Amino acid sequence: MALFGNAHRVENGEAQKEFARLFGQGEQVHAAYQLVRDTFLFTDRRLILVDKQGITGKKTEYHSIPYRSITHFAVETAGTFDLDAELKIWVSGAAMPISKNFTKGVDIYEVQALLTQFVAR
């Protein structure tokens, strides 16, 4: 599905296995989303952004963002002509937000609720 731009939620257990090397002892995935080639992982400790790069996608950058570092976030819902929803996350110490587009396969309100749950602790 990701090849056609259809973002979707990934089963927690599947994400836990696939990205096991990234997690600290006892760290658990609460939600995961596949966005074309990139992946968002919400764990009980942090947000991990998996950014596939290059034509082949073999080069990968992993952004680990502790929830306490997120100063604020914004969600822009999809419109009539603009079918993508956008999520912006501001991290302390960075002037520009991290910005990701979510296609119609992901409920952006669900993503916002997850961020609210973890950031507002």
XYZ file of C-alpha atoms in Angstrom:
121
model
C 0.000 0.000 0.000
C 2.815 2.433 0.786
C 4.089 2.380 -2.791
C 0.893 4.040 -3.995
C 1.012 6.816 -1.394
C -1.530 5.197 0.902
C -0.327 5.798 4.402
C -1.568 3.301 6.929
C -1.292 2.175 10.507
C 1.112 -0.688 11.203
C 0.348 -3.327 13.818
C 2.270 -2.624 17.036
C 3.745 -6.142 17.211
C 4.952 -5.964 13.607
C 6.650 -2.587 14.245
C 8.129 -3.889 17.509
C 9.803 -6.747 15.605
C 10.891 -4.757 12.558
C 12.546 -1.955 14.548
C 13.682 -3.971 17.589
C 17.281 -2.734 17.251
C 16.162 0.840 17.970
C 14.486 0.230 21.315
C 15.837 0.407 24.815
C 15.219 -2.416 27.246
C 11.493 -2.752 27.868
C 10.537 0.024 25.427
C 7.181 -0.696 23.793
C 5.505 0.540 20.604
C 2.089 2.103 21.242
C 1.374 3.045 17.611
C 3.156 2.992 14.254
C 2.331 4.604 10.920
C 3.813 3.938 7.495
C 3.921 7.091 5.330
C 5.039 6.106 1.825
C 8.667 5.233 2.715
C 8.890 6.843 6.148
C 7.629 5.444 9.443
C 6.408 7.103 12.649
C 6.834 5.074 15.853
C 5.168 6.183 19.078
C 6.787 4.312 21.955
C 6.204 4.674 25.661
C 9.396 6.804 25.841
C 9.786 8.763 22.604
C 8.744 9.451 19.059
C 10.972 7.813 16.440
C 10.891 9.041 12.849
C 12.356 6.579 10.352
C 13.338 8.519 7.231
C 14.239 6.425 4.170
C 16.513 8.388 1.854
C 17.775 8.159 -1.701
C 16.328 6.406 -4.703
C 16.691 2.895 -3.315
C 15.740 3.750 0.260
C 18.731 1.802 1.607
C 20.060 4.838 3.454
C 17.960 5.475 6.545
C 18.005 8.249 9.114
C 16.459 7.644 12.546
C 15.220 10.682 14.511
C 14.699 9.970 18.187
C 12.630 12.660 19.875
C 11.944 12.348 23.595
C 8.406 13.564 24.247
C 9.678 16.099 26.789
C 11.607 17.821 23.934
C 8.447 18.563 21.948
C 7.497 22.153 22.728
C 4.343 22.180 20.612
C 2.751 20.661 17.554
C 0.192 21.563 14.920
C -2.118 19.531 12.720
C -3.515 20.816 9.453
C -6.380 18.720 8.177
C -6.897 17.812 4.538
C -9.062 20.128 2.494
C -11.248 19.730 -0.559
C -8.434 20.104 -3.088
C -5.485 19.364 -0.808
C -5.909 15.710 0.121
C -2.949 15.495 2.519
C -3.032 16.374 6.202
C 0.119 17.858 7.689
C 1.753 17.422 11.085
C 4.332 19.901 12.364
C 6.364 19.227 15.492
C 8.564 21.834 17.144
C 11.462 20.470 19.158
C 13.335 22.533 21.764
C 16.562 23.927 20.364
C 15.378 23.846 16.729
C 14.011 26.918 14.962
C 12.088 25.056 12.268
C 9.494 22.351 12.863
C 9.670 18.790 11.632
C 6.940 18.564 9.027
C 5.322 15.406 7.635
C 2.398 14.889 5.291
C -0.183 12.212 5.975
C -2.325 10.919 3.149
C -5.949 9.942 3.578
C -5.069 6.470 4.886
C -4.152 7.854 8.330
C -6.547 9.467 10.779
C -4.659 12.670 11.636
C -6.891 13.152 14.692
C -5.671 9.799 16.027
C -2.053 10.966 15.571
C -2.850 14.232 17.352
C -4.460 12.330 20.240
C -1.348 10.175 20.616
C 0.919 13.211 20.707
C -1.345 14.864 23.245
C -1.286 11.749 25.425
C 2.515 11.532 25.473
C 3.536 15.207 25.353
C 1.135 16.358 28.069
C 2.490 13.930 30.689
